[in-house]
Coordinates of C-alpha atoms and ligand atoms in Angstrom, one line a residue:
X1 CA 0.3 0.4 0.3
X2 CA 1.3 2.8 -1.1
X3 CA 1.0 6.5 0.7
X4 CA -2.2 8.0 1.5
X5 CA -0.1 11.4 0.7
X6 CA 0.8 10.7 -3.4
X7 CA -3.0 11.3 -4.1
X8 CA -2.6 15.0 -2.8
X9 CA 0.4 15.2 -5.1
X10 CA 0.4 16.6 -8.7
X11 CA 0.0 14.3 -11.7
X12 CA 3.3 15.6 -12.6
X13 CA 4.7 14.2 -9.5
X14 CA 2.4 11.9 -8.7
X15 CA 3.4 10.0 -12.7
X16 CA 7.5 10.6 -10.9
X17 CA 6.8 8.8 -7.5
X18 CA 5.5 5.9 -9.8
X19 CA 8.6 4.6 -10.7
X20 CA 11.4 3.6 -9.9
X21 CA 13.9 6.0 -8.7
X22 CA 17.6 4.7 -10.4
X23 CA 21.1 6.5 -10.5
X24 CA 21.1 9.9 -13.7
X25 CA 24.4 9.6 -15.4
X26 CA 25.1 11.2 -18.7
X27 CA 21.6 12.2 -19.2
X28 CA 19.3 9.5 -18.4
X29 CA 18.8 6.7 -16.0
X30 CA 20.9 4.5 -15.9
X31 CA 20.2 0.4 -15.2
X32 CA 21.3 -0.8 -11.7
X33 CA 24.3 -3.6 -12.1
X34 CA 22.7 -5.6 -8.9
X35 CA 18.9 -6.0 -7.8
X36 CA 19.0 -4.2 -4.7
X37 CA 16.3 -2.0 -4.2
X38 CA 14.5 -0.7 -1.0
X39 CA 11.4 1.7 -0.1
X40 CA 11.3 5.1 0.2
X41 CA 9.0 5.6 2.9
X42 CA 6.8 9.1 3.9
X43 CA 7.8 9.4 7.8
X44 CA 4.2 10.8 8.1
X45 CA 2.3 7.2 7.4
X46 CA 5.2 4.4 7.2
X47 CA 4.2 3.8 3.8
X48 CA 6.2 3.4 0.9
X49 CA 6.3 6.4 -1.6
X50 CA 8.7 4.6 -4.2
X51 CA 11.3 2.6 -4.8
X52 CA 14.9 3.1 -4.7
X53 CA 18.2 1.6 -6.1
X54 CA 21.2 1.0 -4.9
X55 CA 23.8 2.3 -6.8
X56 CA 26.9 0.1 -6.4
X57 CA 30.7 0.3 -7.6
X58 CA 29.9 -0.6 -11.5
X59 CA 27.1 2.5 -11.3
X60 CA 29.4 4.9 -9.7
X61 CA 32.6 4.1 -11.7
X62 CA 29.8 5.2 -14.8
X63 CA 28.8 8.4 -13.3
X64 CA 32.7 9.5 -12.5
X65 CA 33.9 8.4 -16.1
X66 CA 30.9 10.0 -17.1
X67 CA 31.9 13.0 -15.0
X68 CA 35.5 13.2 -16.3
X69 CA 34.4 13.6 -19.6
X70 CA 32.6 15.9 -19.4
X71 CA 35.8 17.8 -17.4
X72 CA 37.7 16.9 -20.1
X73 CA 35.6 17.6 -23.2
X74 CA 33.6 20.2 -22.6
X75 CA 33.0 21.9 -19.3
X76 CA 36.0 22.8 -18.0
X77 CA 37.3 24.4 -21.4
X78 CA 33.7 26.6 -21.6
X79 CA 33.9 29.5 -22.0
X80 CA 32.2 31.2 -18.3
X81 CA 30.0 33.2 -19.9
X82 CA 28.2 30.2 -21.0
X83 CA 28.1 28.5 -18.2
X84 CA 26.9 31.9 -16.7
X85 CA 24.0 31.5 -18.9
X86 CA 23.1 27.7 -18.5
X87 CA 23.0 28.4 -13.9
X88 CA 20.4 31.0 -15.0
X89 CA 18.8 29.0 -17.1
X90 CA 18.7 25.9 -14.0
X91 CA 17.7 28.7 -11.6
X92 CA 14.7 29.8 -14.2
X93 CA 13.9 26.1 -14.7
X94 CA 14.1 25.6 -10.8
X95 CA 12.0 28.4 -9.9
X96 CA 8.8 27.5 -12.6
X97 CA 8.8 24.2 -10.9
X98 CA 10.0 25.0 -7.4
X99 CA 5.9 23.6 -6.3
X100 CA 7.0 20.1 -8.0
X101 CA 9.6 20.3 -6.0
X102 CA 9.2 21.4 -2.7
X103 CA 6.7 18.4 -3.2
X104 CA 9.2 15.6 -3.5
X105 CA 11.0 17.3 -0.6
X106 CA 8.0 17.1 1.1
X107 CA 6.7 14.1 0.8
X108 CA 10.2 12.3 1.3
X109 CA 11.0 14.2 4.3
X110 CA 7.3 15.6 6.0
X111 CA 8.2 18.8 6.1
X112 CA 5.2 20.8 5.7
X113 CA 5.4 22.3 1.8
X114 CA 4.1 25.0 1.8
X115 CA 7.8 26.1 4.1
X116 CA 9.9 24.2 1.1
X117 CA 8.5 26.0 -1.7
X118 CA 8.9 29.0 0.1
X119 CA 12.1 28.5 1.4
X120 CA 14.2 25.3 0.1
X121 CA 13.1 26.2 -3.4
X122 CA 14.1 29.7 -2.9
X123 CA 17.0 29.0 -2.0
X124 CA 18.1 26.8 -4.0
X125 CA 17.4 29.5 -6.9
X126 CA 19.2 32.3 -4.6
X127 CA 22.3 29.8 -4.4
X128 CA 22.2 29.0 -8.8
X129 CA 21.6 32.7 -9.4
X130 CA 24.5 34.3 -6.7
X131 CA 26.7 31.5 -8.6
X132 CA 25.6 32.3 -11.6
X133 CA 27.6 35.5 -11.5
X134 CA 30.7 34.4 -10.9
X135 CA 32.3 32.7 -13.6
X136 CA 33.1 35.7 -15.6
X137 CA 34.6 36.9 -12.4
X138 CA 37.5 33.7 -11.7
X139 CA 40.8 36.0 -11.5
X140 CA 44.1 35.6 -11.2
X141 CA 47.2 38.0 -10.2
X142 CA 49.8 39.1 -11.0
X143 CA 52.9 38.5 -9.0
X144 CA 55.9 41.6 -8.3
X145 CA 58.6 38.7 -8.1
X146 CA 61.6 40.6 -7.1
X147 CA 63.8 40.0 -10.7
X148 CA 63.2 41.4 -14.2
X149 CA 63.7 38.7 -16.5
X150 CA 59.7 36.9 -14.6
X151 CA 56.5 37.6 -15.5
X152 CA 54.7 35.5 -12.8
X153 CA 51.2 35.5 -13.0
X154 CA 48.0 33.0 -11.4
X155 CA 44.9 30.9 -12.8
X156 CA 41.8 29.8 -11.3
X157 CA 41.0 26.3 -12.2
X158 CA 38.8 23.5 -11.4
X159 CA 39.6 20.5 -9.3
X160 CA 38.0 18.2 -11.5
X161 CA 35.1 15.8 -10.1
X162 CA 33.7 16.8 -7.4
X163 CA 31.4 14.4 -5.2
X164 CA 28.5 16.4 -3.1
X165 CA 27.3 14.1 -0.5
X166 CA 24.0 15.3 0.6
X167 CA 21.6 14.9 3.9
X168 CA 18.3 14.0 3.9
X169 CA 16.6 17.5 5.9
X170 CA 17.1 20.1 3.1
X171 CA 17.1 17.3 -0.1
X172 CA 17.0 19.9 -3.1
X173 CA 18.5 23.3 -1.0
X174 CA 21.8 21.4 -0.4
X175 CA 22.5 19.6 -3.3
X176 CA 22.0 23.7 -4.7
X177 CA 24.3 24.7 -1.9
X178 CA 26.9 22.2 -3.6
X179 CA 26.5 22.2 -7.2
X180 CA 26.0 25.8 -7.9
X181 CA 29.9 26.8 -6.7
X182 CA 31.4 23.6 -7.9
X183 CA 30.0 24.4 -11.6
X184 CA 30.4 27.6 -12.0
X185 CA 33.6 27.0 -11.2
X186 CA 34.2 24.6 -14.2
X187 CA 33.9 21.5 -11.7
X188 CA 31.6 18.8 -13.0
X189 CA 30.1 16.8 -10.1
X190 CA 28.6 13.1 -9.1
X191 CA 25.5 14.1 -6.3
X192 CA 24.8 11.1 -3.8
X193 CA 21.6 12.6 -1.4
X194 CA 20.5 10.6 0.7
X195 CA 18.9 7.4 0.4
X196 CA 15.6 8.7 2.3
X197 CA 14.9 11.5 0.1
X198 CA 16.7 10.9 -3.9
X199 CA 14.0 12.5 -6.1
X200 CA 14.1 16.2 -6.0
X201 CA 17.5 15.7 -6.2
X202 CA 17.0 13.2 -9.6
X203 CA 14.7 15.7 -11.3
X204 CA 16.9 19.0 -10.4
X205 CA 19.4 16.6 -12.7
X206 CA 16.7 15.9 -15.4
X207 CA 16.0 20.3 -15.6
X208 CA 19.9 20.3 -15.5
X209 CA 19.4 18.6 -19.0
X210 CA 16.7 20.6 -19.9
X211 CA 18.3 23.6 -19.1
X212 CA 21.2 22.6 -21.8
X213 CA 24.1 21.6 -19.7
X214 CA 25.8 18.8 -21.4
X215 CA 25.5 15.4 -20.9
X216 CA 28.0 14.2 -17.3
X217 CA 28.7 17.9 -15.8
X218 CA 25.8 16.8 -13.6
X219 CA 25.4 12.9 -12.5
X220 CA 22.9 11.5 -9.6
X221 CA 23.9 8.6 -7.5
X222 CA 21.1 6.9 -5.8
X223 CA 21.6 4.5 -2.5
X224 CA 23.0 4.5 1.0
X225 CA 26.1 6.1 2.7
X226 CA 28.1 2.5 3.1
X227 CA 27.5 1.3 -0.1
X228 CA 27.0 4.1 -3.0
X229 CA 28.5 6.8 -0.9
X230 CA 31.5 5.2 -0.2
X231 CA 31.8 3.7 -3.4
X232 CA 31.7 6.7 -4.4
X233 CA 34.3 8.7 -1.7
X234 CA 36.9 5.8 -2.7
X235 CA 36.8 6.2 -6.0
X236 CA 40.2 7.2 -7.6
X237 CA 38.6 10.1 -9.9
X238 CA 37.2 11.9 -7.6
X239 CA 38.6 14.7 -6.4
X240 CA 36.8 16.5 -3.6
X241 CA 34.2 15.2 -1.6
X242 CA 31.6 18.4 -0.2
X243 CA 30.0 16.5 2.6
X244 CA 26.9 17.6 4.5
X245 CA 25.2 15.5 7.2
X246 CA 26.2 14.2 9.9
X247 CA 29.5 14.8 12.8
X248 CA 29.8 11.0 12.7
X249 CA 30.0 10.4 9.0
X250 CA 31.9 13.7 8.3
X251 CA 34.7 12.5 10.5
X252 CA 34.8 8.9 8.9
X253 CA 35.0 10.7 5.5
X254 CA 37.3 13.1 6.7
X255 CA 39.9 10.1 7.5
X256 CA 39.0 8.5 3.5
X257 CA 39.9 11.4 2.4
X258 CA 43.1 11.7 4.1
X259 CA 44.6 8.1 3.1
X260 CA 44.1 9.7 -0.7
X261 CA 44.9 12.5 -0.1
X262 CA 41.2 14.3 -1.8
X263 CA 40.3 18.2 -0.7
X264 CA 37.4 17.4 1.6
X265 CA 34.6 20.4 2.8
X266 CA 32.5 19.3 6.3
X267 CA 29.6 20.7 7.1
X268 CA 28.1 19.1 9.9
X269 CA 25.9 19.0 13.5
X270 CA 25.4 21.9 15.6
X271 CA 24.2 21.9 18.9
X272 CA 23.4 25.9 18.9
X273 CA 22.9 28.4 21.9
X274 CA 20.4 30.6 21.6
X275 CA 20.7 33.7 24.6
X276 CA 18.2 36.0 25.6
X277 CA 19.3 38.3 28.1
X278 CA 16.5 40.2 30.1
X279 CA 17.4 43.1 28.8
X280 CA 16.3 42.7 24.9
X281 CA 13.3 42.7 23.5
X282 CA 12.1 39.6 25.4
X283 CA 8.5 39.0 23.5
X284 CA 10.4 38.8 20.4
X285 CA 13.1 36.9 21.1
X286 CA 10.8 34.9 22.8
X287 CA 8.5 34.5 19.9
X288 CA 12.1 33.6 17.9
X289 CA 12.8 31.2 20.3
X290 CA 10.1 29.3 20.5
X291 CA 9.7 29.0 16.2
X292 CA 13.6 27.9 15.4
X293 CA 13.8 25.5 17.9
X294 CA 10.9 23.4 16.9
X295 CA 11.2 24.5 12.7
X296 CA 10.7 21.6 10.8
X297 CA 10.2 19.7 14.1
X298 CA 13.9 20.9 15.5
X299 CA 16.0 18.7 12.4
X300 CA 17.5 21.2 11.6
X301 CA 21.6 22.1 12.3
X302 CA 21.1 25.7 13.3
X303 CA 18.1 24.9 15.3
X304 CA 17.5 27.0 18.4
X305 CA 18.1 23.6 20.7
X306 CA 20.2 24.9 23.6
X307 CA 17.9 27.9 25.2
X308 CA 20.4 29.8 27.3
X309 CA 17.9 32.4 29.3
X310 CA 18.4 35.3 31.8
X311 CA 17.2 33.9 34.7
X312 CA 14.3 37.1 35.1
X313 CA 13.3 36.7 31.4
X314 CA 12.6 32.4 32.3
X315 CA 9.1 32.2 33.5
X316 CA 8.3 35.0 30.2
X317 CA 10.1 33.0 27.9
X318 CA 8.8 29.5 28.7
X319 CA 5.6 30.9 28.7
X320 CA 5.6 31.5 24.6
X321 CA 7.6 29.0 24.0
X322 CA 4.8 26.4 25.6
X323 CA 1.7 28.5 23.6
X324 CA 3.6 28.0 20.2
X325 CA 3.8 24.4 21.1
X326 CA 0.8 23.7 21.8
X327 CA -0.4 25.6 18.4
X328 CA 1.5 23.2 16.1
X329 CA -0.4 21.2 14.0
X330 CA 1.3 17.6 13.8
X331 CA 0.9 16.2 9.7
X332 CA 2.2 14.7 6.3
X333 CA 4.2 17.1 4.4
X334 CA 1.3 17.5 1.5
X335 CA -1.2 18.4 4.6
X336 CA -2.5 21.4 3.8
X337 CA -3.5 22.4 7.9
X338 CA 0.4 21.0 9.3
X339 CA 2.9 23.2 10.7
X340 CA 5.0 21.2 12.1
X341 CA 5.9 17.1 10.5
X342 CA 7.2 14.0 11.7
X343 CA 10.4 12.8 12.2
X344 CA 12.6 11.4 9.7
X345 CA 12.7 7.7 10.7
X346 CA 11.1 4.6 13.3
X347 CA 14.5 4.9 14.5
X348 CA 15.2 8.6 14.9
X349 CA 12.1 9.3 16.7
X350 CA 13.7 6.5 18.9
X351 CA 16.5 8.1 19.5
X352 CA 14.7 10.9 20.1
X353 CA 12.9 9.6 22.7
X354 CA 16.1 7.5 24.3
X355 CA 17.5 11.4 25.3
X356 CA 14.6 12.1 27.3
X357 CA 14.4 9.1 28.9
X358 CA 18.4 9.5 29.9
X359 CA 17.5 13.2 30.9
X360 CA 14.5 12.1 33.4
X361 CA 16.6 9.6 35.0
X362 CA 19.2 12.7 35.7
X363 CA 16.2 14.6 37.2
X364 CA 15.8 17.7 34.3
X365 CA 11.9 18.4 33.9
X366 CA 10.3 17.5 30.5
X367 CA 8.5 20.7 30.7
X368 CA 6.1 19.9 28.0
X369 CA 5.2 17.8 25.4
X370 CA 7.5 14.2 25.0
X371 CA 4.8 11.8 23.9
X372 CA 4.0 10.4 20.6
X373 CA 0.5 11.4 19.6
X374 CA -2.7 8.8 18.1
X375 CA -5.2 9.0 16.2
X376 CA -4.9 9.1 12.6
X377 CA -0.6 10.6 13.2
X378 CA -0.1 7.0 15.3
X379 CA 1.4 5.2 12.4
X380 CA 4.0 8.3 10.9
X381 CA 6.7 9.2 13.1
X382 CA 5.6 11.7 15.5
X383 CA 7.2 13.2 18.8
X384 CA 4.9 16.4 19.8
X385 CA 7.4 19.5 20.4
X386 CA 9.1 18.8 23.6
X387 CA 11.5 21.4 26.4
X388 CA 13.5 20.2 28.9
X389 CA 14.0 22.8 31.5
X390 CA 17.3 22.7 33.4
X391 CA 19.7 19.9 32.8
X392 CA 22.8 19.5 33.8
X393 CA 25.7 20.8 31.1
X394 CA 27.1 17.6 31.2
X395 CA 23.9 16.2 30.4
X396 CA 24.0 14.1 27.0
X397 CA 20.3 16.0 25.7
X398 CA 22.4 19.3 26.1
X399 CA 26.3 18.4 24.8
X400 CA 24.8 16.3 21.7
X401 CA 22.7 16.9 18.9
X402 CA 18.9 15.5 19.4
X403 CA 18.2 16.4 16.3
X404 CA 14.4 16.2 16.9
X405 CA 11.7 18.9 18.2
X406 CA 13.6 18.9 21.7
X407 CA 14.6 22.1 23.2
X408 CA 17.0 22.5 26.4
X409 CA 16.5 25.6 28.2
X410 CA 19.0 26.7 30.4
X411 CA 18.5 29.9 32.8
X412 CA 21.6 31.8 34.0
X413 CA 23.1 34.3 36.0
X414 CA 25.5 37.1 34.1
X415 CA 27.7 37.4 30.8
X416 CA 30.6 35.3 32.3
X417 CA 29.0 32.2 33.4
X418 CA 26.8 32.6 30.2
X419 CA 29.8 32.6 27.8
X420 CA 32.0 29.6 29.4
X421 CA 28.7 27.3 29.4
X422 CA 27.6 28.3 25.8
X423 CA 31.3 27.2 24.9
X424 CA 32.4 24.1 26.4
X425 CA 30.4 22.3 23.6
X426 CA 32.2 20.1 20.9
X427 CA 29.6 21.9 18.3
X428 CA 29.9 25.4 17.1
X429 CA 27.8 26.0 14.1
X430 CA 25.8 28.7 14.9
X431 CA 24.2 31.0 18.1
X432 CA 22.1 33.7 19.0
X433 CA 21.9 36.3 21.1
X434 CA 19.3 38.7 21.9
X435 CA 19.7 42.0 23.8
X436 CA 19.0 45.8 23.1
X437 CA 22.9 47.0 25.0
X438 CA 25.4 46.8 21.4
X439 CA 28.3 47.2 23.4
X440 CA 27.1 44.0 25.0
X441 CA 25.9 42.2 21.8
X442 CA 29.1 42.6 19.9
X443 CA 31.1 41.3 22.9
X444 CA 29.3 38.5 23.1
X445 CA 29.1 37.6 19.0
X446 CA 33.2 38.2 19.9
X447 CA 33.0 35.1 21.9
X448 CA 31.0 33.0 21.1
X449 CA 32.2 30.1 18.7
X450 CA 30.0 29.7 16.3
X451 CA 30.6 30.1 12.7
X452 CA 27.3 32.1 12.9
X453 CA 26.3 34.7 15.3
X454 CA 22.7 36.5 14.8
X455 CA 22.0 39.4 17.2
X456 CA 18.4 39.8 17.6
X457 CA 17.5 38.0 15.0
X458 CA 17.7 34.1 14.3
X459 CA 18.3 32.0 11.2
X460 CA 18.7 34.0 8.7
X461 CA 20.5 33.1 5.1
X462 CA 22.1 33.5 2.1
X463 CA 23.2 32.3 -0.9
X464 CA 26.2 35.7 0.2
X465 CA 27.0 35.3 3.6
X466 CA 29.6 32.8 4.3
X467 CA 28.1 29.5 6.3
X468 CA 29.9 26.7 8.3
X469 CA 30.9 25.6 11.4
X470 CA 33.7 26.1 14.2
X471 CA 35.0 22.8 16.2
X472 CA 33.1 19.5 15.5
X473 CA 30.8 21.3 13.1
X474 CA 32.9 21.8 10.1
X475 CA 35.8 22.0 8.2
X476 CA 35.3 25.1 4.5
X477 CA 32.5 27.6 4.2
X478 CA 29.6 27.4 2.2
X479 CA 27.9 30.7 0.3
X480 CA 29.8 33.7 -0.5
X481 CA 33.2 33.7 -2.9
X482 CA 34.4 31.6 0.1
X483 CA 31.9 29.0 -1.0
X484 CA 33.9 29.1 -4.3
X485 CA 37.1 29.7 -3.7
X486 CA 36.8 25.0 -2.1
X487 CA 36.2 24.1 -5.3
X488 CA 39.3 26.1 -7.4
X489 CA 43.0 25.5 -7.2
X490 CA 45.3 28.3 -7.5
X491 CA 48.1 27.7 -10.8
X492 CA 51.5 29.5 -10.8
X493 CA 52.3 30.7 -14.1
X494 CA 56.5 31.7 -14.4
X495 CA 57.6 32.8 -17.8
X496 CA 60.8 33.8 -18.3
X497 CA 61.3 37.1 -19.8
X498 CA 65.0 36.4 -21.7
Ligands
LIG1 P1 24.3 11.3 7.9 O1 25.2 11.5 7.8 O2 23.6 10.7 8.2 O3 24.0 11.1 6.0 C1 24.2 12.4 5.5 C2 24.8 11.6 3.8 O4 26.1 10.8 3.8 C3 23.8 10.7 3.3 O5 23.6 11.3 1.9 C4 24.8 9.4 3.8 O6 23.7 8.4 2.8 C5 25.8 9.8 3.6 N1 26.8 8.4 4.2 C6 26.5 7.9 4.9 N2 27.7 7.2 5.3 C7 28.1 7.3 4.0 C8 29.7 6.9 3.7 N3 30.3 6.0 4.4 N4 30.3 7.0 2.4 C9 29.8 7.6 1.7 N5 28.6 8.6 2.2 C10 28.0 8.1 3.6 O7 23.2 12.2 7.9 P2 21.3 13.0 7.6 O8 20.8 12.1 9.0 O9 21.0 12.4 6.4 O10 21.3 14.5 8.1 C11 21.7 15.3 9.0 C12 22.4 15.8 9.7 O11 23.2 16.7 8.9 C13 22.7 16.7 10.7 O12 23.9 16.4 11.8 C14 22.5 17.9 10.1 O13 22.8 18.9 11.9 C15 23.4 17.6 9.5 N6 23.4 19.2 8.2 C16 24.6 19.7 9.0 C17 23.9 21.0 8.1 C18 25.1 22.5 7.7 O14 24.8 23.3 6.8 N7 26.0 22.3 8.8 C19 23.0 21.2 6.4 C20 22.0 20.1 7.2 C21 22.2 19.1 7.7

């Protein structure tokens, strides 16, 4: 029995879902080299949506060779203005097909479709438009060496074939964040989406063909991390691994990249301190705290998952948090009324529940939530939005990324204590600071160990603004000029003038 939600999808999405999903290489879906298929499930119902082929070493090799051949024959030498034109065309096609693309991600991830269209698809379009402006601006430099007989200059050159490996929680958007700069820099790509969310990446590859990208420039291999992903990252034609996902897998990929001396960049998890000082606009801060704790069921790397509140503002913030949580409507990705989706899988829900049980065992208080809803939602992987009040700093619920609708709330009494406790974990992706005191805002923003600090706001993101983690949250930056640099290498040319 397939998921009931399919009936709510556009006919074109229904037709796509009805096909089994296999890899896309050199401009077409390829036959699989073994017979391993698995179901992609709708997390809102637990029912199958579509079948996905696990690409083995043969398909991965075909994809890597196709990407190398496209790099050698056409993409690496294409005029920058032509690459720019194709990237703009792809952005236009993504925009024109926004509803369809949003439905793929909403079905497979369970995220509310309206938000996926307004946020994820819009961010994907923005990535292609931003990086479309770059191919014509990739300049080298002339170097004034201390020799009258030498003309020395640099060239910015692509790396070759890039492996782009993406997580399930922002499938289309993360694919765009990798593809747009990698392609703009002149690389070709083999993209491996998460095994939970293959469809939007496959559709993106089809749209790239429609835009006029030469076959082989963008290939998609479907399958799980240990099989398809592992074959991809260890393939000798892959020169760079660009990864977004969990810390554990990131560490493994970094080790593999080290062994083979491949370039690697990692965008990993976070446990993000979201700090509310009592001198802030507490109404606004509390509203943001509530929204960003449960946005996309808390399954977001930048979730405001560790809420640190100056003690005198605690009651007000807790009241807003609870009121917001009670107003959230749980439901499937294509439901018109749902404002919060399910967890990604049964395993993930059980993991979140273990965190909550352990926190209670060590005397933290579950302020609200923590239960599975019944009725129509019982078959899906839903869990109520939950707040854990005053857990100890060394409790796993504080130190680790839970990736669920769980916010831990920790009161604090002064700035020094706040900074030291907020910086105590391993992660360093994002942080938020709410205060009306400008000097305090700048001072705390400078002292927090995080790749992004939002002051009197939270969650803003733009293709032009560097994004990435300190410490265990990653290596390298997405977005902006730095997001392009990691897909380029510098060549120095010395020319004798005499
Ligand atoms: P995950 O690490 O389980 O999987 C990510 C990808 O890696 C998937 O495509 C998976 O198949 C692949 N993979 C797994 N093992 C592999 C292997 N041995 N070789 C090659 N590929 C392999 O992560 P997930 O559950 O899909 O995503 C959630 C995680 O992603 C969270 O930790 C979240 O914080 C993080 N994330 C970070 C950012 C960021 O910008 N920093 C953005 C989104 C998500």
